Every structure is written in C-alpha cells, then in structure tokens.
Amino acid sequence: MREIKTVGVIGLGTMGAGIVEVFARGGLQVVGVETTEELAERGRGILQASVDRAVQRGRVSEQDRDALLRRVRISTTMQDLSGADLVVEAVPEVMAIKDQVFSALDGIVGEDCILASNTSSLSITRIAAGTDHPERVVGMHFFNPAPVLKLVEVITTLRSDPEVVQTVSALSTALGKKPVVVGDRAGFVANYLLFGYLNSAIRMLEQGHVSREDLDTAMRVGAGLPMGPLTLMDLIGLDVCHHIGDVIYGHSRSQLHAPSATLEQMVTAGRLGRKSGRGFYTYARTGGSQVVPDELTPQNGEQAGVERVAVVGEGTIARELVGRLEDGGYAVTHLADASGDLSAVGSVGLVIEAQEELDDTEDGSVADRDVDDLFRELGQTVAEGTVLATVNTYSAVALAAISGRTEDTAVLRVHTPTGNGQVVEIGRTTATSARTVELLRGVVRAMGAEPVVCRDRTGLVVDALLISHLNDAVRMLDEGYAGAEEIDTAIQHGLGYPMGPLAMVDHIGADEVLVLAEELHSGSSCLPREALAPSPLLVEHVLLDLPFTGR
C-alpha cells in the first residue's frame, strides 16, 4: 500500500474546495489548482468560509483552523502538482475537459502518483483509457458537502491496480470517511438509486398527482428521509440533476431514469434551483435556502370544520383513531360492530371506516362487514355533506360510486411515524370536492399528523416512491452493482438516510415490500409499469425467509 503525504485537487468550486478541506483536516499537504487567479481566489474564499463556520460552531479550534489553512497552497499552475502522491480531479462534468486534465497530468506527476476523478456519473474506464497509465486511475467520488458527508465511492475499472484501490480506500477511512468500493457502472451506487427515485418524483409532479409541497412532505415525514425530493434537487442544482440523469439513462435505458421534459424545460428557462434563486421553489436570494411564496404556493382553501366524527370498526387502528380524534377535540361515536345499526352515525360530519383487514373471503369481504354494503348503506343513512373515508386499502373511486357521495368520499392512509413525524395521506378522486379535502386536512392536523393530498392511485405517494426505490436497490444487488453492505453504506452515509435501503426492506419486512411491489406493478400507479416488476431476488428472499442485511 502506498503512502500519501501530498494531495493535489484540480478545480476549486464548492466540491473541489470541500475536498481540499477534507484532505487538509486529515493532516495532509494539499495543492489546490484553478485555471485563473479569480477562480483561485473564489476557491480560497469557499475554503475560508467553511472552516470559519466550523470554528463558530465549535467543531474546530482557531489553532486547528490556522494549521489547516497553512497546509493548503492555492495555485494556477498544474506543474505545482509534480510532487503529489495523489491528484483528485473535480472539474465540470464534461468528458472533454476531464480528458485534457488527465492527459496533462501524465506529463507532470510521477509514475507512482495515483490519479482520481470525483465524477458523479461519467465512466472511469473511459477517463482512464485516455491516459498513459490507466492502472493508476480510479474514481474517488465525494458527496456534497464533502467535509460533512461520510461517503466516498471508490470506483474501479478492469485495469485498476488493486494496490491503488486499497490505498485510496485506506486513505478515505483514515480521513474519517466511509469508503465503498464499487465497479464502474452507470451512476455507481448512490446516484443510480437516487436519480431513479428523483425522476419518479418529478413524474408524479408533472402528472398532477400531488403538489410540490405535499410531495416533499410525503417523503421527508412519511418515509423519514432527510429532505423531500424537490427540495433536494433544488439544492443539488437542476442542471446537475438533468446532466447526471441523462448520463445514467444513456447507459442503463431504465424507464425509471427516462429524461423528464419538465426538468429539461426548467433548466432551459434558467430555473436551476437555489443557485439561480428559482427552481421547484422560489428563494429569498440567489444561493439562499429560505423559501418564499410564489404563484404556486397553496392558498388557504375553503374552510370546513366538523365537531362530530364516527369511527366504524373494531381493532387497534380503530381504537387509536378514536383516541387521537378525541385528543384533537372531536366528539367521537365509535361503532365497534360494523354489522349493527348505522343510525347512530347519521348526524356526524365525518365517518371513517376502520375495520381490521383480515384474510379476504372469496367474495372480497372482510371479517366484520362487506365494505361495499357498508358504504352503500352509509350513502343512504348519513346527512348531506357528511364525508366518508376509509383507512383501509380500498379504491376511493369505487367507494364513491357505491355510496353515491362522489364529492364527499376519500381514502386515508395512516403511515407509521418516522423520526420526522407522521403522515396521513388523503387519496382523492377527480370528483372529490375542495371542501372534503380541506376538512380532512384539518382533521389530520388535529390528530397531530401531516396531511398529504394526492390522487387515488396505487401506493398513493409514500408507498409508490419508497417501495419502487427499495425494489430498485434489491435489483441493484441482484445485478451485481455492489454487495448489500456497500449499497446500504452508500445510501446511508452519502444521502443521509436513517438506514440503508436493504436494511429498510428488512425493517419493513421483505414480504410486505413484495406485496406492495406487486400491487404497484399490477395497479394504477403513475410510475412506469415496466420498471416496477418485483426483483426476482426480493421474491427469493421472501420465499426462503432470508434477511438482506443479516440483522
């Protein structure tokens, strides 16, 4: 294994300056190179601002900051990299520019110098092929912000020297990072999974399935992810998302990565996210994070409150609903025996069907009472304007037609709380009135949960996006992209997930994930059907009762 004392970094934008900081924090001598004095000063300013923030937050002492900065030399001459043991390229994601950089390095650095690219999507094999010594070229993909996020993807090619790979991986560990060694595949691990998920989220938005705010709430709160997909894309930069997505699709041809017309139009219009002050959201200033209202910001809808709510059904879910509704200030009628007289619910403003879903009988009924019959009778019994809802997996369209209450029927999907709170999804039909939606939003908030309104399609938002994302991770494992531990490490430490996707499958239950994946594949999800087929490896693990993570 080689000893690394001096590192060069080419390109001092946000990523490059962050990588310089990582190496300098690790006690290494660093030479940062830019093309002009102006860009060099900008890079120096990014580094200075970052380490000053670390001092203000108590993460670094002033003495350590000053020592770190003394280990960094900024240059505009690539010849100053001649003594480097490792050079990391962090220039724009354009193959021609990277080719120029690596060709120049062949004539500058020593033969023992390792060359690495921080590319997030381009082929390391292609980059290495243009050099005199492809065996010394690897990918060293940091994640933004580099000083904070732990993941480093170490990408190998068929010609990578094992000693080079071992050296880069060991160095990453010594720097406090979590290295994951992966082969040179489209998008590597983290970006391949991430951009399939992000692209699916955009598809939901452009089809009018859900609003931007509710989409982000669904995945941040309902799935427990660090931020919603649209907020994340605004942070990354929509131009960067568009470029990476196109590269991955060019290699994979996966329908989950098919280019988005909406994203292309936004980039063409200059709406690049935070960096331009406008993306999916509008920001108070260019480069800032404070979201301000714009023409797409939801206005307060028609206010419709209720005082009395009825819960029909017995079991854990029904009892929990009764308790939370009472805590929310509602007078609750609990009709535990759904087969009994429904006249007691005739004067309430909202009826929620919450029977336990047991094994279905041949005619599709559940243990308590056939739901079709229940909604048919409710439609004849309750007062005009009473909202009818179910927390079970029934079609709002079918129940609206059966009850005859087309404007007043919706489905509720109560999700398990995450570290970010709890989501209750409100599945609406084309005919569901704004009054019904706003009434249900108010009830959900009174219960201490976050409402997400969407069209009544298979999986609604949370399950449709999360389960397809997890299924894609299992498919990645099956196709040999990387091992289970590497995939989970990449996603948990590169994207900040509370746990890796395969650990999440084990946590939810592979059998439950398979059931939901099969429903998505055969149902009315707005995601591409051909991309939703359950992975054969998922089926195998369910049948053999095998965990993915060994925990």
PDB file of N, CA and C in Angstrom, residues 48-96:
ATOM      1  N   GLN A  48     -12.096  29.214   3.182  1.00  0.00           N
ATOM      2  CA  GLN A  48     -12.015  30.053   4.370  1.00  0.00           C
ATOM      3  C   GLN A  48     -13.364  30.136   5.070  1.00  0.00           C
ATOM      4  N   ALA A  49     -14.422  30.357   4.296  1.00  0.00           N
ATOM      5  CA  ALA A  49     -15.758  30.481   4.883  1.00  0.00           C
ATOM      6  C   ALA A  49     -16.180  29.184   5.565  1.00  0.00           C
ATOM      7  N   SER A  50     -15.839  28.055   4.974  1.00  0.00           N
ATOM      8  CA  SER A  50     -16.230  26.763   5.542  1.00  0.00           C
ATOM      9  C   SER A  50     -15.530  26.509   6.874  1.00  0.00           C
ATOM     10  N   VAL A  51     -14.235  26.738   6.930  1.00  0.00           N
ATOM     11  CA  VAL A  51     -13.519  26.471   8.180  1.00  0.00           C
ATOM     12  C   VAL A  51     -13.869  27.508   9.246  1.00  0.00           C
ATOM     13  N   ASP A  52     -14.207  28.730   8.827  1.00  0.00           N
ATOM     14  CA  ASP A  52     -14.656  29.732   9.802  1.00  0.00           C
ATOM     15  C   ASP A  52     -15.982  29.317  10.424  1.00  0.00           C
ATOM     16  N   ARG A  53     -16.889  28.766   9.606  1.00  0.00           N
ATOM     17  CA  ARG A  53     -18.163  28.264  10.153  1.00  0.00           C
ATOM     18  C   ARG A  53     -17.924  27.124  11.136  1.00  0.00           C
ATOM     19  N   ALA A  54     -16.944  26.291  10.824  1.00  0.00           N
ATOM     20  CA  ALA A  54     -16.628  25.181  11.730  1.00  0.00           C
ATOM     21  C   ALA A  54     -16.133  25.694  13.073  1.00  0.00           C
ATOM     22  N   VAL A  55     -15.377  26.788  13.057  1.00  0.00           N
ATOM     23  CA  VAL A  55     -14.898  27.393  14.304  1.00  0.00           C
ATOM     24  C   VAL A  55     -16.074  27.972  15.081  1.00  0.00           C
ATOM     25  N   GLN A  56     -16.968  28.687  14.376  1.00  0.00           N
ATOM     26  CA  GLN A  56     -18.122  29.303  15.032  1.00  0.00           C
ATOM     27  C   GLN A  56     -19.030  28.268  15.684  1.00  0.00           C
ATOM     28  N   ARG A  57     -19.101  27.094  15.088  1.00  0.00           N
ATOM     29  CA  ARG A  57     -19.966  26.043  15.616  1.00  0.00           C
ATOM     30  C   ARG A  57     -19.255  25.146  16.624  1.00  0.00           C
ATOM     31  N   GLY A  58     -18.028  25.486  16.924  1.00  0.00           N
ATOM     32  CA  GLY A  58     -17.301  24.742  17.937  1.00  0.00           C
ATOM     33  C   GLY A  58     -16.754  23.406  17.482  1.00  0.00           C
ATOM     34  N   ARG A  59     -16.700  23.177  16.187  1.00  0.00           N
ATOM     35  CA  ARG A  59     -16.217  21.890  15.676  1.00  0.00           C
ATOM     36  C   ARG A  59     -14.705  21.879  15.483  1.00  0.00           C
ATOM     37  N   VAL A  60     -14.136  23.072  15.330  1.00  0.00           N
ATOM     38  CA  VAL A  60     -12.694  23.204  15.108  1.00  0.00           C
ATOM     39  C   VAL A  60     -12.206  24.400  15.930  1.00  0.00           C
ATOM     40  N   SER A  61     -11.047  24.258  16.542  1.00  0.00           N
ATOM     41  CA  SER A  61     -10.477  25.391  17.283  1.00  0.00           C
ATOM     42  C   SER A  61      -9.825  26.361  16.303  1.00  0.00           C
ATOM     43  N   GLU A  62      -9.592  27.588  16.761  1.00  0.00           N
ATOM     44  CA  GLU A  62      -8.937  28.570  15.904  1.00  0.00           C
ATOM     45  C   GLU A  62      -7.531  28.122  15.537  1.00  0.00           C
ATOM     46  N   GLN A  63      -6.838  27.477  16.498  1.00  0.00           N
ATOM     47  CA  GLN A  63      -5.485  26.995  16.223  1.00  0.00           C
ATOM     48  C   GLN A  63      -5.494  25.912  15.152  1.00  0.00           C
ATOM     49  N   ASP A  64      -6.471  24.993  15.234  1.00  0.00           N
ATOM     50  CA  ASP A  64      -6.554  23.924  14.233  1.00  0.00           C
ATOM     51  C   ASP A  64      -6.934  24.490  12.867  1.00  0.00           C
ATOM     52  N   ARG A  65      -7.799  25.504  12.874  1.00  0.00           N
ATOM     53  CA  ARG A  65      -8.159  26.142  11.601  1.00  0.00           C
ATOM     54  C   ARG A  65      -6.934  26.752  10.936  1.00  0.00           C
ATOM     55  N   ASP A  66      -6.154  27.484  11.723  1.00  0.00           N
ATOM     56  CA  ASP A  66      -4.978  28.151  11.161  1.00  0.00           C
ATOM     57  C   ASP A  66      -3.965  27.130  10.660  1.00  0.00           C
ATOM     58  N   ALA A  67      -3.790  26.024  11.399  1.00  0.00           N
ATOM     59  CA  ALA A  67      -2.868  24.973  10.971  1.00  0.00           C
ATOM     60  C   ALA A  67      -3.358  24.312   9.684  1.00  0.00           C
ATOM     61  N   LEU A  68      -4.694  24.114   9.604  1.00  0.00           N
ATOM     62  CA  LEU A  68      -5.285  23.522   8.396  1.00  0.00           C
ATOM     63  C   LEU A  68      -4.996  24.409   7.178  1.00  0.00           C
ATOM     64  N   LEU A  69      -5.224  25.702   7.321  1.00  0.00           N
ATOM     65  CA  LEU A  69      -5.014  26.611   6.198  1.00  0.00           C
ATOM     66  C   LEU A  69      -3.553  26.683   5.780  1.00  0.00           C
ATOM     67  N   ARG A  70      -2.639  26.508   6.739  1.00  0.00           N
ATOM     68  CA  ARG A  70      -1.211  26.525   6.389  1.00  0.00           C
ATOM     69  C   ARG A  70      -0.823  25.301   5.560  1.00  0.00           C
ATOM     70  N   ARG A  71      -1.611  24.243   5.658  1.00  0.00           N
ATOM     71  CA  ARG A  71      -1.298  23.037   4.891  1.00  0.00           C
ATOM     72  C   ARG A  71      -1.804  23.114   3.444  1.00  0.00           C
ATOM     73  N   VAL A  72      -2.477  24.220   3.118  1.00  0.00           N
ATOM     74  CA  VAL A  72      -3.083  24.360   1.785  1.00  0.00           C
ATOM     75  C   VAL A  72      -2.355  25.429   0.981  1.00  0.00           C
ATOM     76  N   ARG A  73      -2.002  25.077  -0.245  1.00  0.00           N
ATOM     77  CA  ARG A  73      -1.408  26.048  -1.169  1.00  0.00           C
ATOM     78  C   ARG A  73      -2.297  26.115  -2.412  1.00  0.00           C
ATOM     79  N   ILE A  74      -2.691  27.340  -2.780  1.00  0.00           N
ATOM     80  CA  ILE A  74      -3.550  27.529  -3.951  1.00  0.00           C
ATOM     81  C   ILE A  74      -2.697  28.008  -5.117  1.00  0.00           C
ATOM     82  N   SER A  75      -2.911  27.407  -6.288  1.00  0.00           N
ATOM     83  CA  SER A  75      -2.068  27.701  -7.449  1.00  0.00           C
ATOM     84  C   SER A  75      -2.919  27.790  -8.705  1.00  0.00           C
ATOM     85  N   THR A  76      -2.357  28.396  -9.725  1.00  0.00           N
ATOM     86  CA  THR A  76      -2.981  28.387 -11.054  1.00  0.00           C
ATOM     87  C   THR A  76      -2.107  27.645 -12.057  1.00  0.00           C
ATOM     88  N   THR A  77      -1.160  26.874 -11.546  1.00  0.00           N
ATOM     89  CA  THR A  77      -0.219  26.159 -12.415  1.00  0.00           C
ATOM     90  C   THR A  77      -0.238  24.672 -12.095  1.00  0.00           C
ATOM     91  N   MET A  78      -0.610  23.854 -13.040  1.00  0.00           N
ATOM     92  CA  MET A  78      -0.670  22.414 -12.816  1.00  0.00           C
ATOM     93  C   MET A  78       0.706  21.817 -12.551  1.00  0.00           C
ATOM     94  N   GLN A  79       1.765  22.479 -12.996  1.00  0.00           N
ATOM     95  CA  GLN A  79       3.129  21.983 -12.737  1.00  0.00           C
ATOM     96  C   GLN A  79       3.407  21.878 -11.236  1.00  0.00           C
ATOM     97  N   ASP A  80       2.675  22.649 -10.424  1.00  0.00           N
ATOM     98  CA  ASP A  80       2.871  22.597  -8.967  1.00  0.00           C
ATOM     99  C   ASP A  80       2.387  21.283  -8.364  1.00  0.00           C
ATOM    100  N   LEU A  81       1.792  20.424  -9.195  1.00  0.00           N
ATOM    101  CA  LEU A  81       1.341  19.109  -8.724  1.00  0.00           C
ATOM    102  C   LEU A  81       2.404  18.030  -8.939  1.00  0.00           C
ATOM    103  N   SER A  82       3.559  18.409  -9.390  1.00  0.00           N
ATOM    104  CA  SER A  82       4.585  17.416  -9.765  1.00  0.00           C
ATOM    105  C   SER A  82       4.990  16.524  -8.601  1.00  0.00           C
ATOM    106  N   GLY A  83       4.907  17.033  -7.377  1.00  0.00           N
ATOM    107  CA  GLY A  83       5.331  16.221  -6.229  1.00  0.00           C
ATOM    108  C   GLY A  83       4.190  15.510  -5.525  1.00  0.00           C
ATOM    109  N   ALA A  84       2.999  15.540  -6.088  1.00  0.00           N
ATOM    110  CA  ALA A  84       1.839  14.944  -5.417  1.00  0.00           C
ATOM    111  C   ALA A  84       1.877  13.421  -5.463  1.00  0.00           C
ATOM    112  N   ASP A  85       1.353  12.812  -4.398  1.00  0.00           N
ATOM    113  CA  ASP A  85       1.215  11.348  -4.349  1.00  0.00           C
ATOM    114  C   ASP A  85      -0.165  10.919  -4.865  1.00  0.00           C
ATOM    115  N   LEU A  86      -1.110  11.849  -4.813  1.00  0.00           N
ATOM    116  CA  LEU A  86      -2.477  11.601  -5.282  1.00  0.00           C
ATOM    117  C   LEU A  86      -3.013  12.911  -5.825  1.00  0.00           C
ATOM    118  N   VAL A  87      -3.665  12.854  -6.983  1.00  0.00           N
ATOM    119  CA  VAL A  87      -4.334  14.027  -7.537  1.00  0.00           C
ATOM    120  C   VAL A  87      -5.794  13.673  -7.767  1.00  0.00           C
ATOM    121  N   VAL A  88      -6.689  14.531  -7.243  1.00  0.00           N
ATOM    122  CA  VAL A  88      -8.131  14.340  -7.422  1.00  0.00           C
ATOM    123  C   VAL A  88      -8.653  15.435  -8.334  1.00  0.00           C
ATOM    124  N   GLU A  89      -9.277  15.030  -9.425  1.00  0.00           N
ATOM    125  CA  GLU A  89      -9.869  15.980 -10.381  1.00  0.00           C
ATOM    126  C   GLU A  89     -11.304  16.269  -9.983  1.00  0.00           C
ATOM    127  N   ALA A  90     -11.659  17.574  -9.911  1.00  0.00           N
ATOM    128  CA  ALA A  90     -13.022  17.993  -9.563  1.00  0.00           C
ATOM    129  C   ALA A  90     -13.489  19.102 -10.494  1.00  0.00           C
ATOM    130  N   VAL A  91     -13.237  18.924 -11.793  1.00  0.00           N
ATOM    131  CA  VAL A  91     -13.625  19.917 -12.790  1.00  0.00           C
ATOM    132  C   VAL A  91     -15.040  19.604 -13.266  1.00  0.00           C
ATOM    133  N   PRO A  92     -15.658  20.474 -14.106  1.00  0.00           N
ATOM    134  CA  PRO A  92     -17.027  20.227 -14.563  1.00  0.00           C
ATOM    135  C   PRO A  92     -17.207  18.866 -15.232  1.00  0.00           C
ATOM    136  N   GLU A  93     -18.462  18.374 -15.186  1.00  0.00           N
ATOM    137  CA  GLU A  93     -18.781  17.029 -15.691  1.00  0.00           C
ATOM    138  C   GLU A  93     -18.879  17.017 -17.217  1.00  0.00           C
ATOM    139  N   VAL A  94     -17.757  17.316 -17.860  1.00  0.00           N
ATOM    140  CA  VAL A  94     -17.661  17.295 -19.319  1.00  0.00           C
ATOM    141  C   VAL A  94     -16.459  16.433 -19.674  1.00  0.00           C
ATOM    142  N   MET A  95     -16.691  15.354 -20.424  1.00  0.00           N
ATOM    143  CA  MET A  95     -15.621  14.402 -20.689  1.00  0.00           C
ATOM    144  C   MET A  95     -14.418  15.053 -21.369  1.00  0.00           C
ATOM    145  N   ALA A  96     -14.643  15.982 -22.282  1.00  0.00           N
ATOM    146  CA  ALA A  96     -13.529  16.615 -22.988  1.00  0.00           C
ATOM    147  C   ALA A  96     -12.617  17.368 -22.023  1.00  0.00           C
TER     148      ALA A  96
END
